[in-house]
Structures are given as C-alpha cells and as structure tokens.
Tab-separated table of C-alpha atoms in Angstrom:
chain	number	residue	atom	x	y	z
A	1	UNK	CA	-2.965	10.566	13.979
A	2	UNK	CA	-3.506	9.657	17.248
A	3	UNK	CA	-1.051	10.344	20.153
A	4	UNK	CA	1.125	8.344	20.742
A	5	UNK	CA	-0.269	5.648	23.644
A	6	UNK	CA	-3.170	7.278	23.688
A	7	UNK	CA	-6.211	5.170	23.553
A	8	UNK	CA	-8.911	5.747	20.538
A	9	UNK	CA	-11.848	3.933	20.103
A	10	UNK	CA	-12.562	2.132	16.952
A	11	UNK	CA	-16.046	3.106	15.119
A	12	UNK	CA	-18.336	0.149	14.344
A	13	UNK	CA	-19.037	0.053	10.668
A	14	UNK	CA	-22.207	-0.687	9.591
A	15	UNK	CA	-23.195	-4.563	9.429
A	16	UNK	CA	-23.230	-6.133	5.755
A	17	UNK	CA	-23.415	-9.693	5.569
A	18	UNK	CA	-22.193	-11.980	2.936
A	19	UNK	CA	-23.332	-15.450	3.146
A	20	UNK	CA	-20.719	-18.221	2.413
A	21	UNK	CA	-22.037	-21.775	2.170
A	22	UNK	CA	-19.819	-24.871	3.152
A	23	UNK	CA	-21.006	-28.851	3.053
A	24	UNK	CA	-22.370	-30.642	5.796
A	25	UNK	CA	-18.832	-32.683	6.212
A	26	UNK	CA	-16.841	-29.629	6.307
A	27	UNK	CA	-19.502	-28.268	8.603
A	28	UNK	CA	-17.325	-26.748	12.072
A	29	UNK	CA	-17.924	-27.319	15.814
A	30	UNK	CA	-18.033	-25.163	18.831
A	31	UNK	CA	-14.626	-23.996	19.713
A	32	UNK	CA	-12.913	-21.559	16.954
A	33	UNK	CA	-16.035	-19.376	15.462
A	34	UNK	CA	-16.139	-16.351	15.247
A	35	UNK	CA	-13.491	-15.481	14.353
A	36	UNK	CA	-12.063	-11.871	13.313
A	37	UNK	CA	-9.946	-10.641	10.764
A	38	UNK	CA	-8.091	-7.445	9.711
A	39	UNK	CA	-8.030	-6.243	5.887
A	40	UNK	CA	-5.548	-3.752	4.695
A	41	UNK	CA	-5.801	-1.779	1.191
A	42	UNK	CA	-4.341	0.237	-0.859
A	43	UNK	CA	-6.901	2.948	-0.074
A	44	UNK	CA	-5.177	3.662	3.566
A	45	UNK	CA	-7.477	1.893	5.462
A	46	UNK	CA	-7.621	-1.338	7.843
A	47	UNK	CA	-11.317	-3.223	8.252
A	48	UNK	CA	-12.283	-5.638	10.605
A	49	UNK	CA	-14.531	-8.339	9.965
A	50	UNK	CA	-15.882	-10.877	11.582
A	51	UNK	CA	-16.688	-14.759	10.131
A	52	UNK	CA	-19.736	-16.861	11.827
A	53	UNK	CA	-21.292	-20.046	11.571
A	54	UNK	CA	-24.975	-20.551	11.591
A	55	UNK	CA	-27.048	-23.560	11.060
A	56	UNK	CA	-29.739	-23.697	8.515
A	57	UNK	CA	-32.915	-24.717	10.059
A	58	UNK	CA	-34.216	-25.629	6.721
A	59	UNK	CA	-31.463	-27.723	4.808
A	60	UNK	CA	-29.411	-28.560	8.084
A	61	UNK	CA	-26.435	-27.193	6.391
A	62	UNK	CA	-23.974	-24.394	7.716
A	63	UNK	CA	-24.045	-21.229	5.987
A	64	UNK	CA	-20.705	-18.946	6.971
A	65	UNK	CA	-21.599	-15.216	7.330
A	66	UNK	CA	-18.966	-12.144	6.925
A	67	UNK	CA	-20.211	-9.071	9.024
A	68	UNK	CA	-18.190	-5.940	8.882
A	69	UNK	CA	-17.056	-4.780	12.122
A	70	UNK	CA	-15.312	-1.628	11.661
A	71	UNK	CA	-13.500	0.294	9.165
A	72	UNK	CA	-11.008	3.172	9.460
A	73	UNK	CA	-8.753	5.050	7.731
A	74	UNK	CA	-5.341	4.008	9.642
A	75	UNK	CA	-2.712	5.404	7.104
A	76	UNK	CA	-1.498	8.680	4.721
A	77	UNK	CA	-0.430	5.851	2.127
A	78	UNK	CA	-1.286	2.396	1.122
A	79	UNK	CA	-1.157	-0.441	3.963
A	80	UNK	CA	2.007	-2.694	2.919
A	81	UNK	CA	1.868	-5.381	5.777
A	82	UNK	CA	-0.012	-6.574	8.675
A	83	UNK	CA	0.678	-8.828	11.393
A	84	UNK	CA	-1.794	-10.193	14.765
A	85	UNK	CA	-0.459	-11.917	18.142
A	86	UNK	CA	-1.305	-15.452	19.160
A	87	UNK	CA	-4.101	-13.806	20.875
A	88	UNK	CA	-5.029	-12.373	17.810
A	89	UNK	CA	-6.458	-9.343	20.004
A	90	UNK	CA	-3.636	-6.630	18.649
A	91	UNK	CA	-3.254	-6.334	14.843
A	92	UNK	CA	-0.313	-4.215	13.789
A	93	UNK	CA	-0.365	-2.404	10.425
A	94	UNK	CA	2.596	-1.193	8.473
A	95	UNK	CA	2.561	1.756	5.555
A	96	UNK	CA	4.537	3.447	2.914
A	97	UNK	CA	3.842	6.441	4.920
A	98	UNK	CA	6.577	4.738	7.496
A	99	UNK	CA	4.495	4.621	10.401
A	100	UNK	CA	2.749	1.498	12.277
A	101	UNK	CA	-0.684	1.570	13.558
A	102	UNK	CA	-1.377	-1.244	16.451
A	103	UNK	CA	-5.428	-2.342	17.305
A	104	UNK	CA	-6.980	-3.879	19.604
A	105	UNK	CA	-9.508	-6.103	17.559
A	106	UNK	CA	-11.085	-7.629	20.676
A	107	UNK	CA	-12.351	-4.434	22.169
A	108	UNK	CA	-12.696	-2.436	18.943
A	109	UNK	CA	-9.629	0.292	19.841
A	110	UNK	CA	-7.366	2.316	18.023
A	111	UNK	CA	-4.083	1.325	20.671
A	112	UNK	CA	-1.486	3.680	19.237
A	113	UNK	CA	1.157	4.557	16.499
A	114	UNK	CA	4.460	4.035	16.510
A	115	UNK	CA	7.427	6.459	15.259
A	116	UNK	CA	10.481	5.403	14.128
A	117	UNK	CA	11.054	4.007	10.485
A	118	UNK	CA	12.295	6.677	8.541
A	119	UNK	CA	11.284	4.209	4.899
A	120	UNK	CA	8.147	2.070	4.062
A	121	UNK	CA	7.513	-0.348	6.388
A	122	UNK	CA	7.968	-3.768	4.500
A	123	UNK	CA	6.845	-6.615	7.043
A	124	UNK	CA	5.806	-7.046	10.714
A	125	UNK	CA	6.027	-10.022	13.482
A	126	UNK	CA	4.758	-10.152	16.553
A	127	UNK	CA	6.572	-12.481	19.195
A	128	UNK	CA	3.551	-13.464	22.104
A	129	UNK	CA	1.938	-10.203	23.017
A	130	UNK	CA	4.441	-7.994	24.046
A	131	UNK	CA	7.039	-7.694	21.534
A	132	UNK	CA	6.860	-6.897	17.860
A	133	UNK	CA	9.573	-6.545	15.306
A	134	UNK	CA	9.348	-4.439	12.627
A	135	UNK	CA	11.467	-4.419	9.231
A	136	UNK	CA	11.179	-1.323	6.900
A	137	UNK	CA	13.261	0.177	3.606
A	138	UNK	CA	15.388	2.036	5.136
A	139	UNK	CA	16.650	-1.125	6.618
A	140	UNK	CA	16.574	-1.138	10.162
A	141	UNK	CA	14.487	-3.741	12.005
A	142	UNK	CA	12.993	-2.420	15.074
A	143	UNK	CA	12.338	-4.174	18.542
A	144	UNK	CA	9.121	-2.764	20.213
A	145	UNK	CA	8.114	-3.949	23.373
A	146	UNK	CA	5.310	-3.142	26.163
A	147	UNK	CA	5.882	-2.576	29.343
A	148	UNK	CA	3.097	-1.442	29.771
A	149	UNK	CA	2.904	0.990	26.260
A	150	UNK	CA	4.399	0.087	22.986
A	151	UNK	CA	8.245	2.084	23.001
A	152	UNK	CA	11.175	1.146	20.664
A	153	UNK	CA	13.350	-1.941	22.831
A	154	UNK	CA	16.441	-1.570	19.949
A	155	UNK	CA	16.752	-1.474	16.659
A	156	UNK	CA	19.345	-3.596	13.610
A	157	UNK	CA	20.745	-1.951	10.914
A	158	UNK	CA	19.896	-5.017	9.016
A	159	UNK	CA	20.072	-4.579	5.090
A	160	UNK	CA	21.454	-2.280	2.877
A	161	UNK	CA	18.594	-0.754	0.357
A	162	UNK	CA	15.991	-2.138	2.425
A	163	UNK	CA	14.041	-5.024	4.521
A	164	UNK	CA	12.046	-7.673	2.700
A	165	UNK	CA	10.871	-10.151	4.818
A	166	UNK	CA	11.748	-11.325	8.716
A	167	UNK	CA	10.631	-14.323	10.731
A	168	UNK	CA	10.871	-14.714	14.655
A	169	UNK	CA	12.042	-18.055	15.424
A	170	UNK	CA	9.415	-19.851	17.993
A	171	UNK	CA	11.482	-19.368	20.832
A	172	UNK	CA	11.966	-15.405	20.633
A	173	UNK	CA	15.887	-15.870	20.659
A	174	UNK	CA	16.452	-15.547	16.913
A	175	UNK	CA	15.095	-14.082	13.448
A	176	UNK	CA	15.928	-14.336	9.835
A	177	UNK	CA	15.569	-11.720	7.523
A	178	UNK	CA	16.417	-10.800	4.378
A	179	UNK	CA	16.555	-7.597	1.813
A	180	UNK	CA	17.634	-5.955	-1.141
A	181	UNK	CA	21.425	-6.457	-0.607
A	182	UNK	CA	20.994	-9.908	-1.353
A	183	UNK	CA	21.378	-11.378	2.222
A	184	UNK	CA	20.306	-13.929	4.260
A	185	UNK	CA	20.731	-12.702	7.894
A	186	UNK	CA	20.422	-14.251	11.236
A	187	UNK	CA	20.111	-12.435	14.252
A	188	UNK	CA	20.398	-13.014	17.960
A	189	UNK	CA	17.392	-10.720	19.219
A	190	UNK	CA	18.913	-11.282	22.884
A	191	UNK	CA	22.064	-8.756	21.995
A	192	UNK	CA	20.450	-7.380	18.546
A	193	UNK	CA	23.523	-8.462	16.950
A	194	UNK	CA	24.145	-10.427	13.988
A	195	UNK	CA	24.891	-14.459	14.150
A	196	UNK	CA	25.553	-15.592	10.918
A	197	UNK	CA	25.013	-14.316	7.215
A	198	UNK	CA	24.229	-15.656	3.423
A	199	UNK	CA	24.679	-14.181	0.275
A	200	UNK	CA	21.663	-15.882	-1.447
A	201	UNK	CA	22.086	-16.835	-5.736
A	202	UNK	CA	18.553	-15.092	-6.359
A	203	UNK	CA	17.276	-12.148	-4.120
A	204	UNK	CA	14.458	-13.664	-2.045
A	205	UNK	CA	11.353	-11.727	-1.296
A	206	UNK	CA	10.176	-14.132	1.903
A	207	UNK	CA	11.496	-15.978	4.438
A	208	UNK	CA	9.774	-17.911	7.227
A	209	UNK	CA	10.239	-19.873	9.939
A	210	UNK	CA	8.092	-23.402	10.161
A	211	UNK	CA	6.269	-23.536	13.128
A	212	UNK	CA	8.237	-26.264	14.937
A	213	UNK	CA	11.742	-23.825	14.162
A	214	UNK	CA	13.607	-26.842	13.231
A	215	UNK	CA	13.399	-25.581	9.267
A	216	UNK	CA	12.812	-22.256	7.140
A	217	UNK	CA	11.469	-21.398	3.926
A	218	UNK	CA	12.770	-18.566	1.118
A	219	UNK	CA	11.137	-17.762	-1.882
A	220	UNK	CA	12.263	-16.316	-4.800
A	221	UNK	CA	10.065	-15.302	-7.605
A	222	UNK	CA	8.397	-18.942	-8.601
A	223	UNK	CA	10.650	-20.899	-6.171
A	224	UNK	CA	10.676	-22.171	-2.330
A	225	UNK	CA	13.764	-23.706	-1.196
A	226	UNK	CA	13.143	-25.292	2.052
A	227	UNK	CA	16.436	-25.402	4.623
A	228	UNK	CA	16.849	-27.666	7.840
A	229	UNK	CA	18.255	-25.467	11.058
A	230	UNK	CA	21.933	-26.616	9.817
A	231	UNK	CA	21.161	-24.833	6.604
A	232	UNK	CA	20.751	-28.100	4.312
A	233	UNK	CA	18.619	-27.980	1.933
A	234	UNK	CA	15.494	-30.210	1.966
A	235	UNK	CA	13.429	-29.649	-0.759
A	236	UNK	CA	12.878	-27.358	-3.668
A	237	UNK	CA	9.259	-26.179	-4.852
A	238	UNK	CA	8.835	-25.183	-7.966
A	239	UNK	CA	5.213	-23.357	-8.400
A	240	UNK	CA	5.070	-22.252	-12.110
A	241	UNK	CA	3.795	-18.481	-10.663
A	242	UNK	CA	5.131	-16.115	-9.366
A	243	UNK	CA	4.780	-16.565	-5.099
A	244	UNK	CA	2.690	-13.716	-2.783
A	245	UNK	CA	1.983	-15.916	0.281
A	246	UNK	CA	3.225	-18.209	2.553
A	247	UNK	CA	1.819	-20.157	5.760
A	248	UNK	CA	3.639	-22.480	7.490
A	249	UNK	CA	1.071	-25.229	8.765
A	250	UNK	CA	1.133	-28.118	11.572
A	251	UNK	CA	2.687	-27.932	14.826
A	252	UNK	CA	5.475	-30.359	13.348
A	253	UNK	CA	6.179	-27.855	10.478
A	254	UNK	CA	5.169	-29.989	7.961
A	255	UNK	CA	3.418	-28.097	5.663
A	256	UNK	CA	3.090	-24.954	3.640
A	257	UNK	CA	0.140	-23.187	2.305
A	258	UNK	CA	0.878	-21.280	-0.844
A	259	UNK	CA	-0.911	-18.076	-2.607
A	260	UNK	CA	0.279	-17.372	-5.708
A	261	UNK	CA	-0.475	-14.407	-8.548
A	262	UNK	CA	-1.986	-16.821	-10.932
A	263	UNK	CA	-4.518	-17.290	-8.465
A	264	UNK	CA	-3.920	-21.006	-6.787
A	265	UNK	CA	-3.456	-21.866	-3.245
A	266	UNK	CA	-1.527	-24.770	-3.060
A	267	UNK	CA	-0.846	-26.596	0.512
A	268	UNK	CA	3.067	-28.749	-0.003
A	269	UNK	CA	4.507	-31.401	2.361
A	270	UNK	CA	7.761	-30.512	3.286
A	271	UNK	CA	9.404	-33.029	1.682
A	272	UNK	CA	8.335	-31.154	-2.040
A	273	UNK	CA	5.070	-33.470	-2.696
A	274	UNK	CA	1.682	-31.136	-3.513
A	275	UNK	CA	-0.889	-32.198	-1.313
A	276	UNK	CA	-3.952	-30.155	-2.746
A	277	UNK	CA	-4.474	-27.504	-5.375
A	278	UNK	CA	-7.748	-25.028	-4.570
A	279	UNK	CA	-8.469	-22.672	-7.386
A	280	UNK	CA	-11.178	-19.810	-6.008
A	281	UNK	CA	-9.626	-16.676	-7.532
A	282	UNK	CA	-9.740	-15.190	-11.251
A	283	UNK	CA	-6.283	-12.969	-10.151
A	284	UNK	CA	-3.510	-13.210	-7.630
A	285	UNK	CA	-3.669	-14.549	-4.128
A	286	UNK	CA	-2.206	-11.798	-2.068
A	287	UNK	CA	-2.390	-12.572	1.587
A	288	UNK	CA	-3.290	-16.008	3.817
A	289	UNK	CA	-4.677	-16.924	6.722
A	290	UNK	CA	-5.914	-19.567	8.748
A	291	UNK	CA	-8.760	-20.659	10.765
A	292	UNK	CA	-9.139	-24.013	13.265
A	293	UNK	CA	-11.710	-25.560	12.504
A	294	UNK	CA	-12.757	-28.747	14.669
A	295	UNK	CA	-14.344	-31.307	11.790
C-alpha cells in the first residue's frame, strides 16, 4: 500500500470497447456523457470505466460505448462497498481486509488509504467532498474529513457485532444506521452522539435516506418499509426476492430503484405502487447506479 496521503498515479488500462445500442427516443443530449464509473470485485481490485455516446452516421441511431480506463489491484481481500462524492471525482473503496482506498477518478490517482477499522468495512458515504463516513464490523462508524488530507474527524461506537448499512441525511447534521444488534440508530454527526434508537422486528440489512430527507427506507430480506421523518410508516414493499440494491430517485424523494437477486430492477413510487419492472440479468442485481440523461 501506498503511504498514507501520498499521491499515486493510477495506470491506464488498456482500451476495450463494448458497444451498447439504445433507440433513437431514448437517444441522450449534450450535458451528462461521459460519464465514469468505479467497479469493485471480489478479486481485490477497483476498475474504472468510462460510458460514451456516439452517433451512428449510418442508421442515425446512438450506439453507447464502455472503454476501460484503468484497473488496479486496491485491496488484500475482496472489495465489500464503494461510495463517490457529488462530484463524483473521489471514489472510496471499502474491504474485508479493513482498510479504505480513496481515488481520484477525474485525474486517474491513487489519493490515499485510510487506517482505522480494526473489522471489514461494511458500507461508505460521502457527505459533499470533504467528509466521508465509514461503518465497518467491528462497529464503529468513522468520521473522516479533509483539511486538506483525509485524517479520522471522530469515530461512534455504533453497533454491537457489527455495521450494516448508514445513510447521511442531506443536510450533514444526522445519519441512520443500523447492524447486527438489531438497531435502528440515529445519530447527531455535530457531537457524534446518539439521538434516538429502534429495536427493529426483523434485522435490516439497508437503510437510506430519500433524497429530499423528509423519509427513509429499511429493508429486510424481501421487504422495504418506507418511514416519514416522524417515524410513521408510509408504505410497505413487498418484492418477492430477496433485496441487494437500493437508489433513492427524484429530488422530491419520490422514488426508489430496486436490484434484487432474482435479477429485476424495479423503480416504486413512494406511496407502494410499481412503476416499471426491467428484466436484463440471468442472476442477481448487486449494485445501482444512475446516470442523467437529458431526453
């Protein structure tokens, strides 16, 4: 591993395009693409890739293209989370070897590792581009900051057996998290001290925040149970499969993408109605993301 702060530069892989073909109404305009993305496997290493739009002369339809940016071996064990800024120029990466590895996509750089999980690092948030909480099993959450390079800013001994899932709340003040003790936690990230607390019926393996903060999400195996800030419950979404990923969508918090092991990504209204079923994958759905795209 690198030093820690110590700047490494990122070796380009070499280029190997996959062509992706969408229709002419789905077709994007200038203003989002290209767009890059970070891939973590089991195999220790983080990729970056990089998804374009060209025109076909030809046809006059848009062809995407995947090119491989760069690919590295960022871990002694299996990546278990990742996590990007609003910027999306910094991608942290979390392992069971209970370190975390921060990039800088944008300019291709290995930024630096950071020390101080002492179990596998279970789920990563970054709040704007200077802070980023991390949760891990030995269950502390840590607050890292820069100012100017990445050093632990306090740290929550937050669940007993381990961390599961947090969420930041959109104005930096608050998170949720939960873990293997069966809790729902709330915590003011001003003191790093606990606000309020839930033993939950089923242990939950997610929790989120909707983009607006005004309601949050847990899901337990099949199940999303969606809560107003008071804690009432809204709806209840039943998915039939067992639930890998979640997305909160819409500035209003409205909706909720869905990746599931059966293979389905499902996008819900918050009120419990499904609003579209895509089926593109034989096995699970294991991670989400999203890309604007101007139509």
């Amino acid at each position: 591993y690198p030093l820690l702060h110590h700047h490494h530069h990122i070796h380009s892989a070499e280029q190997g395009p996959c062509i992706l073909h969408t229709t002419e109404g789905m077709a994007s305009k200038t203003g989002f693409l290209p767009a890059r993305f970070a891939i973590g496997t089991y195999e220790h290493t983080v990729s970056g890739v990089e998804l374009e739009e060209n025109k076909n002369i030809e046809d006059g339809t848009n062809e995407m293209k995947i090119s491989k940016l760069f690919r590295i071996e960022a871990h002694l064990s299996s990546v278990t989370c990742l996590a990007s800024s609003p910027s999306s120029h910094l991608v942290a990466s979390g392992s069971s070897d209970e370190t975390i590895r921060l990039f800088d996509i944008a300019q291709l750089k290995d930024f630096s590792a950071l020390y101080g999980h002492t179990g596998e690092i279970t789920c990563l948030e970054f709040f704007g581009e200077d802070y980023l909480l991390s949760g891990s099993g030995d269950g502390a959450i840590i607050i890292w900051s820069r100012n100017p390079t990445w050093e632990e800013a306090g740290k929550i001994a937050a669940h007993k057996g381990g961390v599961l899932s947090l969420s930041i709340h959109p104005t930096g003040k608050l998170a949720l998290s939960v873990g293997k003790d069966g809790y729902l936690k709330l915590w003011n990230l001003m003191t790093c001290s606990l606000a309020h607390k839930i033993k939950l019926r089923h242990l939950s393996s997610q929790v989120k925040w909707s983009r607006d903060g005004k309601s949050y999400y847990i899901v337990s195996q099949k199940e999303i149970k969606v809560y107003d800030s008071h804690g009432d419950l809204i709806s209840n979404l039943n998915l039939g499969s067992k639930i890998l990923a979640i997305v909160p969508l819409g500035s209003a918090g409205q909706r909720l993408a869905v990746g599931c092991e059966n293979g389905a990504v499902t996008l819900w209204n918050s009120d419990g109605t499904l609003k579209l079923r895509m089926e593109g994958h034989k096995r699970r759905v294991r991670a989400l993301t999203v890309v604007k795209i101007l139509l």
